[in-house]
PDB file of N, CA and C in Angstrom:
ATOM      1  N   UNK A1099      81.485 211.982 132.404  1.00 90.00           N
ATOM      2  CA  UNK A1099      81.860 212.044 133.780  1.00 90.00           C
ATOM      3  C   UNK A1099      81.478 213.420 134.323  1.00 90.00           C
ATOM      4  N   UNK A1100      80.581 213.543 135.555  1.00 92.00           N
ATOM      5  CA  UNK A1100      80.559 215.271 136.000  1.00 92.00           C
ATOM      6  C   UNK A1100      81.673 215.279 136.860  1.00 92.00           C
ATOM      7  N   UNK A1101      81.670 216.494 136.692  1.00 90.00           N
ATOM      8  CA  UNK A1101      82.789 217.113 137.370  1.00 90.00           C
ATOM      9  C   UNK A1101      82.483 218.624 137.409  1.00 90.00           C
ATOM     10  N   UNK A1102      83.404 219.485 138.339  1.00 90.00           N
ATOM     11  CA  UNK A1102      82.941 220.917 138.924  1.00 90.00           C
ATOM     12  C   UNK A1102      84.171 221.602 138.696  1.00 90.00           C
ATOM     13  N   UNK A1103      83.750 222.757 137.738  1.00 91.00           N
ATOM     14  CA  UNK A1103      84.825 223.842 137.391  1.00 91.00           C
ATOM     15  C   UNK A1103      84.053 224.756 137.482  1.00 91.00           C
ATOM     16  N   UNK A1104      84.925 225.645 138.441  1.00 89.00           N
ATOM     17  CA  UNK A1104      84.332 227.030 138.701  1.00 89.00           C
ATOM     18  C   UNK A1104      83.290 226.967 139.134  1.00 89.00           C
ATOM     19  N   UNK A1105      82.799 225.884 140.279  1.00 91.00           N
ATOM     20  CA  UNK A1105      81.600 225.858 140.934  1.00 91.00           C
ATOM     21  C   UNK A1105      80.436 225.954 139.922  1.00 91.00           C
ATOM     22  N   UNK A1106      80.864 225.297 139.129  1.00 91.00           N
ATOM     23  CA  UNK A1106      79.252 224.465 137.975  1.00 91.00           C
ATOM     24  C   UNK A1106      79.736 223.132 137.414  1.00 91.00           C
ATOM     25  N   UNK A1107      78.551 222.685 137.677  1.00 92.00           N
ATOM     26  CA  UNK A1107      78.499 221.142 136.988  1.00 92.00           C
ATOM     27  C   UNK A1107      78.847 220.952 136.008  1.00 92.00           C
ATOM     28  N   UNK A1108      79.670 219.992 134.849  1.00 92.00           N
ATOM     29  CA  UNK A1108      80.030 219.772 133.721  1.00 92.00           C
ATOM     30  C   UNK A1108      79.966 218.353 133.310  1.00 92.00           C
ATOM     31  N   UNK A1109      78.643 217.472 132.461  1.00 94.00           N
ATOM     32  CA  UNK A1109      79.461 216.255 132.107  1.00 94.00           C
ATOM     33  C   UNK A1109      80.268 216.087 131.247  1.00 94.00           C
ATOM     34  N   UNK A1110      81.167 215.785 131.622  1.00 93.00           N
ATOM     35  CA  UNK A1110      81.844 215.699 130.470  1.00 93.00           C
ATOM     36  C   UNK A1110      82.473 214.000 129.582  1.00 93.00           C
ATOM     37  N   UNK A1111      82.753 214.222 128.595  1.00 94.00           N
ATOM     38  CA  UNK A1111      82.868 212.711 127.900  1.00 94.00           C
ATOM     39  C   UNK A1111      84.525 212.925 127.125  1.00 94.00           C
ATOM     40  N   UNK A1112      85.125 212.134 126.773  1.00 95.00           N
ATOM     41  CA  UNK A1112      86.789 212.102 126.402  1.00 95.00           C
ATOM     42  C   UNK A1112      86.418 212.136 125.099  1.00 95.00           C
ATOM     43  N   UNK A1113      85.131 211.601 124.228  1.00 95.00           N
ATOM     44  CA  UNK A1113      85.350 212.081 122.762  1.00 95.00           C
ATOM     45  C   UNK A1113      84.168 213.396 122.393  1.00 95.00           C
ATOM     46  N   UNK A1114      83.622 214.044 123.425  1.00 94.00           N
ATOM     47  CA  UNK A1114      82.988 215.579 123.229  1.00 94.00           C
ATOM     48  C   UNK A1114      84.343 216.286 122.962  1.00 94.00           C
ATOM     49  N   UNK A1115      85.065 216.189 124.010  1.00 94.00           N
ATOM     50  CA  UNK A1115      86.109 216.946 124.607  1.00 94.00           C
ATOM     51  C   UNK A1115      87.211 217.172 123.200  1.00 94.00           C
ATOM     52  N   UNK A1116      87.498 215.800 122.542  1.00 95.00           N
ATOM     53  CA  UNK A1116      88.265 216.092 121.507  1.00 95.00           C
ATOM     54  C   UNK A1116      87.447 216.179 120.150  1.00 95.00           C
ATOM     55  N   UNK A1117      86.248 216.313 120.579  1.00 95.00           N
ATOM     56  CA  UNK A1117      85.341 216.707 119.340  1.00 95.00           C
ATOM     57  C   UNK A1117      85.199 218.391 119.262  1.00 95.00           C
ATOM     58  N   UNK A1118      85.644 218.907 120.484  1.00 94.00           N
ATOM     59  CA  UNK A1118      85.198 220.331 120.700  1.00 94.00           C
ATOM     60  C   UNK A1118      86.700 220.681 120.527  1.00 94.00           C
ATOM     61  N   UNK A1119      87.779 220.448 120.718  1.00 95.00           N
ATOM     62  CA  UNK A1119      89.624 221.069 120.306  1.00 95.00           C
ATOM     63  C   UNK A1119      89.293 220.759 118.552  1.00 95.00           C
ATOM     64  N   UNK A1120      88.815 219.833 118.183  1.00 94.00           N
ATOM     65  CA  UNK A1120      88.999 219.916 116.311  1.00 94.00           C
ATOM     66  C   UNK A1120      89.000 220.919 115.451  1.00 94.00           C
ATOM     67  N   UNK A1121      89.854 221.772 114.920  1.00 92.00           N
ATOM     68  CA  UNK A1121      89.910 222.642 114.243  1.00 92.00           C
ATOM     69  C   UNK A1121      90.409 223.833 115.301  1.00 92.00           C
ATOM     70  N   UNK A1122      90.698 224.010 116.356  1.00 94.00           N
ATOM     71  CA  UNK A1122      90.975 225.373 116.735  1.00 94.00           C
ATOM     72  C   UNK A1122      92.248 225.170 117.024  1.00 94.00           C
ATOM     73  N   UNK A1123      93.730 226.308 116.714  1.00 96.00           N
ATOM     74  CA  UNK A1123      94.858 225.994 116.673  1.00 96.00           C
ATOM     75  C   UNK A1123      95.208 226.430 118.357  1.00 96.00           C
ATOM     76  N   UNK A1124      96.417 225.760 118.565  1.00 95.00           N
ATOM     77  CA  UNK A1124      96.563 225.592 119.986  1.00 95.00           C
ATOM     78  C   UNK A1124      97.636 226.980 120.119  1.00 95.00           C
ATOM     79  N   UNK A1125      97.284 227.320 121.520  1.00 95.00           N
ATOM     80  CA  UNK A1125      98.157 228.771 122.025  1.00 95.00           C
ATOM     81  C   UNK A1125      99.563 228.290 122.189  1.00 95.00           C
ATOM     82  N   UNK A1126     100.324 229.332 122.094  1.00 93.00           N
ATOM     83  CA  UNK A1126     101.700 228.513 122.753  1.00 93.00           C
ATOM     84  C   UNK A1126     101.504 228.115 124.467  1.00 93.00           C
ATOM     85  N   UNK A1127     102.306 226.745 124.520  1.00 91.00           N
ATOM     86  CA  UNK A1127     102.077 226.918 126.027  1.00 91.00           C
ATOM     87  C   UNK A1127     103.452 227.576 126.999  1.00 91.00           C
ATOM     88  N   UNK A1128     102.368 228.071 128.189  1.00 89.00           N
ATOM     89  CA  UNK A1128     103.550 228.934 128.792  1.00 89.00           C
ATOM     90  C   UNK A1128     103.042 227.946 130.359  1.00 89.00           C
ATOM     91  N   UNK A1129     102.255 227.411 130.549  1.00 90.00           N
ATOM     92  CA  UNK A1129     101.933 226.871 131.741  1.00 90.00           C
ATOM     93  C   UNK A1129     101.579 225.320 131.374  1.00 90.00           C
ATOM     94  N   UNK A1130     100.659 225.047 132.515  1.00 94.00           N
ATOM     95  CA  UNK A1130     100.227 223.579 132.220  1.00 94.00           C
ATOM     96  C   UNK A1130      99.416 223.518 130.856  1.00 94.00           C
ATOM     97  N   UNK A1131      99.920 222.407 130.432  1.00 95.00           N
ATOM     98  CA  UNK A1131      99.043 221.895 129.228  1.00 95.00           C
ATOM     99  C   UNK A1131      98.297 220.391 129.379  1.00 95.00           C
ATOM    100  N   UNK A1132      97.871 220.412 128.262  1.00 96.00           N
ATOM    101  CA  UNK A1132      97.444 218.545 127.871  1.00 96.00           C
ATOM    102  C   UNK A1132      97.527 218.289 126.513  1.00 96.00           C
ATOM    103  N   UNK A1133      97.675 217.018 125.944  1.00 95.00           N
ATOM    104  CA  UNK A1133      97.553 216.223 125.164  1.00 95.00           C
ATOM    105  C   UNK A1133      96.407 216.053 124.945  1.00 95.00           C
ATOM    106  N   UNK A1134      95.970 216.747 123.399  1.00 95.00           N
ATOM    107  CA  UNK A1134      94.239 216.100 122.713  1.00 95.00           C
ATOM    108  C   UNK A1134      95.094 215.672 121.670  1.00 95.00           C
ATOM    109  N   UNK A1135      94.577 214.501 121.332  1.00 92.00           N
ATOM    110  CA  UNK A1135      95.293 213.825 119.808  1.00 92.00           C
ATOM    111  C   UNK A1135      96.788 213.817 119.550  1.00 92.00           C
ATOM    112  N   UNK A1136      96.896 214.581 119.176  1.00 92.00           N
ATOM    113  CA  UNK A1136      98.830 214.723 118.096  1.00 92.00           C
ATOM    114  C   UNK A1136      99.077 216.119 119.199  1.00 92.00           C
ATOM    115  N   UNK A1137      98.283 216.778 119.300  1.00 94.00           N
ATOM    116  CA  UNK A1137      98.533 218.421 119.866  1.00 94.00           C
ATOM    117  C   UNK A1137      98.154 218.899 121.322  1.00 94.00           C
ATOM    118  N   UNK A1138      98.918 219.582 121.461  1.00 94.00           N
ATOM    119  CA  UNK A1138      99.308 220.378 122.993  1.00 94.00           C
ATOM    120  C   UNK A1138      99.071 221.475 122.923  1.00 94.00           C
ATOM    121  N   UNK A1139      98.256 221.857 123.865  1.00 96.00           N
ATOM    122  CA  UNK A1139      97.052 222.844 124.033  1.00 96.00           C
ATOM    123  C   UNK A1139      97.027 223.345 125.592  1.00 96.00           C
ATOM    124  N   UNK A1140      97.099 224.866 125.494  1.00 96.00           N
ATOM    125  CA  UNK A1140      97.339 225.271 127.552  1.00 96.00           C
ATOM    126  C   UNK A1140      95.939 224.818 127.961  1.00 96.00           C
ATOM    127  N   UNK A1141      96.137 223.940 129.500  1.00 96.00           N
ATOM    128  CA  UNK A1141      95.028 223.575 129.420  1.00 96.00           C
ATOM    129  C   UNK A1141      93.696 225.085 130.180  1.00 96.00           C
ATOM    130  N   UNK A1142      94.460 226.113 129.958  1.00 96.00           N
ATOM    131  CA  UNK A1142      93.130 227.404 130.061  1.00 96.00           C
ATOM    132  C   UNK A1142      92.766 227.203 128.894  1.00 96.00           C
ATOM    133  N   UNK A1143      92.776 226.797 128.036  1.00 96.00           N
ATOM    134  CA  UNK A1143      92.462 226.966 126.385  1.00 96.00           C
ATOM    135  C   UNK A1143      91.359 226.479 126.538  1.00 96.00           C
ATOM    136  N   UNK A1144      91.796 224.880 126.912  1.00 96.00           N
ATOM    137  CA  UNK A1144      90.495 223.908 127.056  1.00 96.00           C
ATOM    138  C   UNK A1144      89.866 224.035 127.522  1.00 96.00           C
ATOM    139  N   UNK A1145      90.135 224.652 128.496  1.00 95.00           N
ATOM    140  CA  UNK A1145      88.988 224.415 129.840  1.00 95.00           C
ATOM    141  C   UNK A1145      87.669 225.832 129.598  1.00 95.00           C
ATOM    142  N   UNK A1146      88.551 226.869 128.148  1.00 96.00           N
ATOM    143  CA  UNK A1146      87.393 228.126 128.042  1.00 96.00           C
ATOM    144  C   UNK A1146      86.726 227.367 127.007  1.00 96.00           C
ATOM    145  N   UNK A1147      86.864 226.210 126.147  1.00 95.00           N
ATOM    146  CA  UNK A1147      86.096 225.961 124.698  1.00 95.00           C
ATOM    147  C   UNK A1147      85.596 224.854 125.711  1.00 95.00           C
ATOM    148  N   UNK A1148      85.798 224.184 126.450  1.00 94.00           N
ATOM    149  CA  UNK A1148      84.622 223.297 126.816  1.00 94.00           C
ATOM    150  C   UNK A1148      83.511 223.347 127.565  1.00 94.00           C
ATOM    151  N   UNK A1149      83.516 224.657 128.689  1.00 93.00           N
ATOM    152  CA  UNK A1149      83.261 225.077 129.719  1.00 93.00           C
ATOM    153  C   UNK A1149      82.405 226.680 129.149  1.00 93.00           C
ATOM    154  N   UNK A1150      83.129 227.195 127.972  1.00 93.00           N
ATOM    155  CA  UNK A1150      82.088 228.615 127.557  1.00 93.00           C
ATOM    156  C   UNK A1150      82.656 229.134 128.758  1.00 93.00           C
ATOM    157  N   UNK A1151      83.379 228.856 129.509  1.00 93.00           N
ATOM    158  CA  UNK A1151      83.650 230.082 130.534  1.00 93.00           C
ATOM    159  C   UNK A1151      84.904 231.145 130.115  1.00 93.00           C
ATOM    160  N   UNK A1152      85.005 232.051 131.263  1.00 94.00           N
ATOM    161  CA  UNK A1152      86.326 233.131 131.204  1.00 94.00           C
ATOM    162  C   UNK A1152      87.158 232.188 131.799  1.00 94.00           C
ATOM    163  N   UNK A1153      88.371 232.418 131.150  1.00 93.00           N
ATOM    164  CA  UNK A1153      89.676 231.513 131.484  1.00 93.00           C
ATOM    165  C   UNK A1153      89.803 232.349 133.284  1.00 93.00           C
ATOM    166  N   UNK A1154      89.736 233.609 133.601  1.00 94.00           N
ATOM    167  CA  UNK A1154      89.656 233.855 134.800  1.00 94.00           C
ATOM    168  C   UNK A1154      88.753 233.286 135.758  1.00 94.00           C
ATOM    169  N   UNK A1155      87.946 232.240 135.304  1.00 94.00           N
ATOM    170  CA  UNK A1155      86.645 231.821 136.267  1.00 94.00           C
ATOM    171  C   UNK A1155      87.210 230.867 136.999  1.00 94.00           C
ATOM    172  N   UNK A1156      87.875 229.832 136.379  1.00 94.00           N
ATOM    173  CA  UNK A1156      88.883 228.766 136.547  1.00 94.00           C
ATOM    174  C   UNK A1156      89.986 228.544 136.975  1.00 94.00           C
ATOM    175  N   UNK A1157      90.206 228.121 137.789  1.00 94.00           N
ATOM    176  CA  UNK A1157      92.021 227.366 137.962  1.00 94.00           C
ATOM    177  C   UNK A1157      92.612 226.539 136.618  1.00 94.00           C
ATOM    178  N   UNK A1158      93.571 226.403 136.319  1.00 94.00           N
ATOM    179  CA  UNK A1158      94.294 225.344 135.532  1.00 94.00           C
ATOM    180  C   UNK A1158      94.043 224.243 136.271  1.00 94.00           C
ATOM    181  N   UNK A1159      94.382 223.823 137.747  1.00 93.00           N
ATOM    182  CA  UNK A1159      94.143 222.733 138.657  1.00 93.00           C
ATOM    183  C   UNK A1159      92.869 222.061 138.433  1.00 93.00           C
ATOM    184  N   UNK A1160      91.807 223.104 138.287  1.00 94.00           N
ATOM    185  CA  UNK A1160      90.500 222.481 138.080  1.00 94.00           C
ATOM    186  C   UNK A1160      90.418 221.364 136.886  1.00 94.00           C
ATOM    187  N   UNK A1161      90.756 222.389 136.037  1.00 95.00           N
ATOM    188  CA  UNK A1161      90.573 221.793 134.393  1.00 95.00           C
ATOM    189  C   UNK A1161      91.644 220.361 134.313  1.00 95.00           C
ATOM    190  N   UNK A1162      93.039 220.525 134.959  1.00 95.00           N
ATOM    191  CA  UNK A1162      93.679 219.254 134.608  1.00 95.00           C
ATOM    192  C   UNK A1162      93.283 218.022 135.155  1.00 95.00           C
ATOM    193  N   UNK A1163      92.931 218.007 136.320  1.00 95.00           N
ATOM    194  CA  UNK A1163      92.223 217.285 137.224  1.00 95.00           C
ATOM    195  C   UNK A1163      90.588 216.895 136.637  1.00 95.00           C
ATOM    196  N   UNK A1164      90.146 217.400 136.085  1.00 95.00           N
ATOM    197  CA  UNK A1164      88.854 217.177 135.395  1.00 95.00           C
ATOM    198  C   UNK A1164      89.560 216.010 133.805  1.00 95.00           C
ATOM    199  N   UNK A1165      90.532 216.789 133.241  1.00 95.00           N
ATOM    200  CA  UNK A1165      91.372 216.130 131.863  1.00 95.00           C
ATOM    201  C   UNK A1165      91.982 214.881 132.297  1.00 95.00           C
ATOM    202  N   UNK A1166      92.502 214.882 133.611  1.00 95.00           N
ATOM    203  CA  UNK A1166      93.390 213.806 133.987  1.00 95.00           C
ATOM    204  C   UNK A1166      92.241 212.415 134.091  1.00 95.00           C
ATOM    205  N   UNK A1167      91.262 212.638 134.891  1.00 95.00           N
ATOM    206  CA  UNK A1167      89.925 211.728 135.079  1.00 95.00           C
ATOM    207  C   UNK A1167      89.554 211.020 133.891  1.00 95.00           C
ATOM    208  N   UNK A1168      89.632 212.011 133.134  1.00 95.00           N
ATOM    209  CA  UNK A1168      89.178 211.519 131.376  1.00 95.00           C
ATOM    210  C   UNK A1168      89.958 210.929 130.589  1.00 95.00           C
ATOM    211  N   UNK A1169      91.497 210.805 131.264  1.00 95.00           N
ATOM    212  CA  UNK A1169      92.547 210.275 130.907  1.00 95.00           C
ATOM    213  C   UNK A1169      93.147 210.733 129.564  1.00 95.00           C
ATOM    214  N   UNK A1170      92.912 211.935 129.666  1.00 95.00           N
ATOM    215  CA  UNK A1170      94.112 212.889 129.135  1.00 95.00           C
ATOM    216  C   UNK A1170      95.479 212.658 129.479  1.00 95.00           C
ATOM    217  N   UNK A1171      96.557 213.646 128.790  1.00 94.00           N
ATOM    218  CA  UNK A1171      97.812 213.352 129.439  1.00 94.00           C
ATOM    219  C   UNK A1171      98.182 214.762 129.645  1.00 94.00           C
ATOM    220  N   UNK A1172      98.172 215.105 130.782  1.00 94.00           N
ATOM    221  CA  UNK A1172      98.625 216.735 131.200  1.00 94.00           C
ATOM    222  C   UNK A1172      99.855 217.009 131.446  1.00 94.00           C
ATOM    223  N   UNK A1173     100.670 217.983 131.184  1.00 92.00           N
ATOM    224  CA  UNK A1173     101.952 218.376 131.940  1.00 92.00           C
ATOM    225  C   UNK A1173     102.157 219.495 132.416  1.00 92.00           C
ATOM    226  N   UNK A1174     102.875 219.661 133.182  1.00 90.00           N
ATOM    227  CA  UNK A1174     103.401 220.795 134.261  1.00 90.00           C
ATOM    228  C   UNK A1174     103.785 221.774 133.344  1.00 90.00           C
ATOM    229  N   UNK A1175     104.237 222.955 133.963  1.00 81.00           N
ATOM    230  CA  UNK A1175     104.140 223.933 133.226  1.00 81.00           C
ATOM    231  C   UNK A1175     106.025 224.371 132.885  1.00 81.00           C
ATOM    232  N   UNK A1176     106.334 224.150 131.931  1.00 74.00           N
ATOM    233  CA  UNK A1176     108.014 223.959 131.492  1.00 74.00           C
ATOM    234  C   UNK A1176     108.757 224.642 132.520  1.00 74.00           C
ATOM    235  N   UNK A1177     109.630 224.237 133.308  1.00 70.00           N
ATOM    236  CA  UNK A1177     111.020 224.821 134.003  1.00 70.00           C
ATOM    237  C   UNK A1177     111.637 225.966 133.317  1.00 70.00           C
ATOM    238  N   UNK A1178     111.845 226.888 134.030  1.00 72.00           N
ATOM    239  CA  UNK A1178     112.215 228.200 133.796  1.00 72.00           C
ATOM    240  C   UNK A1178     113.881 227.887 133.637  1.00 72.00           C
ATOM    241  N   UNK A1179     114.681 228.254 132.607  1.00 73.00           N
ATOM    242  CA  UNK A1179     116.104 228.114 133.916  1.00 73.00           C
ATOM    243  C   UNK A1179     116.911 229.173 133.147  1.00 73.00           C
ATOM    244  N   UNK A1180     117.308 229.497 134.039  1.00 77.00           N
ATOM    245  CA  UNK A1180     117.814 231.267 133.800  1.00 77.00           C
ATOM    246  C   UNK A1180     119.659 231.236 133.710  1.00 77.00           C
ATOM    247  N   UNK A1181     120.001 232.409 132.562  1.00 80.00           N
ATOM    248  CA  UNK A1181     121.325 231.888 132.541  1.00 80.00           C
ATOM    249  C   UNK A1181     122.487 232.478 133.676  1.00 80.00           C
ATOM    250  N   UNK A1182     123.236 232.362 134.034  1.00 83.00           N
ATOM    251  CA  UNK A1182     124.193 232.508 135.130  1.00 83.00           C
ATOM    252  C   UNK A1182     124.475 234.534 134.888  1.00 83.00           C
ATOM    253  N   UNK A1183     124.026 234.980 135.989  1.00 86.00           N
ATOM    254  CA  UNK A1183     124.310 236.884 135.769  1.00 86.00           C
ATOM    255  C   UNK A1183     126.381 236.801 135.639  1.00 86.00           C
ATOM    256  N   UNK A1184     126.514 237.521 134.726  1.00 86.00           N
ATOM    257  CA  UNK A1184     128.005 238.015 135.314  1.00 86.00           C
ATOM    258  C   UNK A1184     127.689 239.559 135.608  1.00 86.00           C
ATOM    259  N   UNK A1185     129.288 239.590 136.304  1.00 89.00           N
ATOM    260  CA  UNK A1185     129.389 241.084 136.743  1.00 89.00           C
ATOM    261  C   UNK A1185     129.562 241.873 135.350  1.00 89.00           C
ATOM    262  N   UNK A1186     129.733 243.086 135.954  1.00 89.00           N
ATOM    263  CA  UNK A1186     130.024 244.147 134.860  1.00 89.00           C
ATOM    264  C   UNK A1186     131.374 243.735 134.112  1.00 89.00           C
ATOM    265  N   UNK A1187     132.540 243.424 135.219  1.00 88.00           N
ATOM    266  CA  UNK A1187     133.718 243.280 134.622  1.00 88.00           C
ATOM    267  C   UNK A1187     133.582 242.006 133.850  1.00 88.00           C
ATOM    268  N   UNK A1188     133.190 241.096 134.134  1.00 86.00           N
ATOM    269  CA  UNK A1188     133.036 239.696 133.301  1.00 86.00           C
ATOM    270  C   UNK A1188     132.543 239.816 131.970  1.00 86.00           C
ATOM    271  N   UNK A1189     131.678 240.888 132.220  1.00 86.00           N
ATOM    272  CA  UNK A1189     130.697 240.755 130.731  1.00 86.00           C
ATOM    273  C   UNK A1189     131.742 241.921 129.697  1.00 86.00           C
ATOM    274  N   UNK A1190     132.286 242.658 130.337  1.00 87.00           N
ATOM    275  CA  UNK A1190     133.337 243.439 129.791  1.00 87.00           C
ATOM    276  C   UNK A1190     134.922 242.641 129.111  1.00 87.00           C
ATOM    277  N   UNK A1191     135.197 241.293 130.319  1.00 86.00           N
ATOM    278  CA  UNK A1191     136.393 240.545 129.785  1.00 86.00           C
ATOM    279  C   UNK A1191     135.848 239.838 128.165  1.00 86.00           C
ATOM    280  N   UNK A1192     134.870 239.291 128.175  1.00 84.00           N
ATOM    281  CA  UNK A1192     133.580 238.672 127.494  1.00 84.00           C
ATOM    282  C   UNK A1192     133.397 239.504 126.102  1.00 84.00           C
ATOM    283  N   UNK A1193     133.429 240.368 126.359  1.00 87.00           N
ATOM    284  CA  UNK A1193     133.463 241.437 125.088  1.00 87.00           C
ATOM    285  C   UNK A1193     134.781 241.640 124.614  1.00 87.00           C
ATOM    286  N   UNK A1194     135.539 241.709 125.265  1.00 89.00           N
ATOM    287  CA  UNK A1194     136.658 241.452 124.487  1.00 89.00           C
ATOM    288  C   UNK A1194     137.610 240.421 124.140  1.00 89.00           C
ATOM    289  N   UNK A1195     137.214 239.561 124.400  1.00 82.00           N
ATOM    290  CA  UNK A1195     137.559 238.287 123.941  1.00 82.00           C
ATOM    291  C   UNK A1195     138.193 237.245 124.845  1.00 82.00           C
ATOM    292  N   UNK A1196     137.961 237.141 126.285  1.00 69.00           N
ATOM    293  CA  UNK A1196     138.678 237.071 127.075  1.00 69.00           C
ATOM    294  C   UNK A1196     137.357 235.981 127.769  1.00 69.00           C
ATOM    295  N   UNK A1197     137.766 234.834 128.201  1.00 60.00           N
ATOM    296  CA  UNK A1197     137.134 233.769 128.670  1.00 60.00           C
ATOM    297  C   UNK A1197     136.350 234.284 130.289  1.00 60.00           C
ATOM    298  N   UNK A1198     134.947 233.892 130.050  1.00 50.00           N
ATOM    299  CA  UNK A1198     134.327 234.792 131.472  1.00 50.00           C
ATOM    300  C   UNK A1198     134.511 233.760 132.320  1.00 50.00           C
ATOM    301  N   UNK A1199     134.885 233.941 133.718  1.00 57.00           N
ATOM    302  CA  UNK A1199     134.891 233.411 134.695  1.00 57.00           C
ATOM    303  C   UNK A1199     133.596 232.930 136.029  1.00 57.00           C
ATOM    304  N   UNK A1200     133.093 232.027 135.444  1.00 56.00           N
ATOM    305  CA  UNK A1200     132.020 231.977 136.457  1.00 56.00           C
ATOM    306  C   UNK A1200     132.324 231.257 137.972  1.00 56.00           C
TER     307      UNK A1200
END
């Protein structure tokens, strides 16, 4: 299938694609990823081993949207969720053994 990352042409095929992830271990992901085989891979990973490009040349958008076509399975990039701040005094009741009040 062609398709355009980083303003260059690419054909690309769904078993190049998982012929070219074989053997290289996957980054942790901190953003969007995809599904090649069993393993989850950021899809900047992919998009620098298939493409020979700088992961800066590219969007992630480009590359998933190119993966998604090929019928990959992509996902969003994990929900952040942050734990509740206490005050000074809370984190002080908290230290001493004393149930914090949120």
């Amino acid at each position: 299938m062609r398709c355009v990352i980083a303003r260059f042409p690419f054909d690309l095929v769904k078993s190049d694609v998982q012929q070219s992830m074989k053997g290289i271990k996957p980054e942790p992901v901190t953003g969007e990823s995809v599904t090649i085989g069993r393993r989850t891979f950021p899809v900047k990973q992919v998009g620098e081993v298939i493409t020979g490009q700088d992961r800066r040349d590219f969007t992630a958008g480009e590359v998933t949207r190119a993966l998604t076509r090929l019928g990959f399975t992509c996902h969003t990039a994990p929900a952040v969720v942050h734990p509740p701040v206490l005050t000074p005094l809370q984190t002080a009741s908290a230290q001493l053994g004393a149930a914090a009040h949120i």
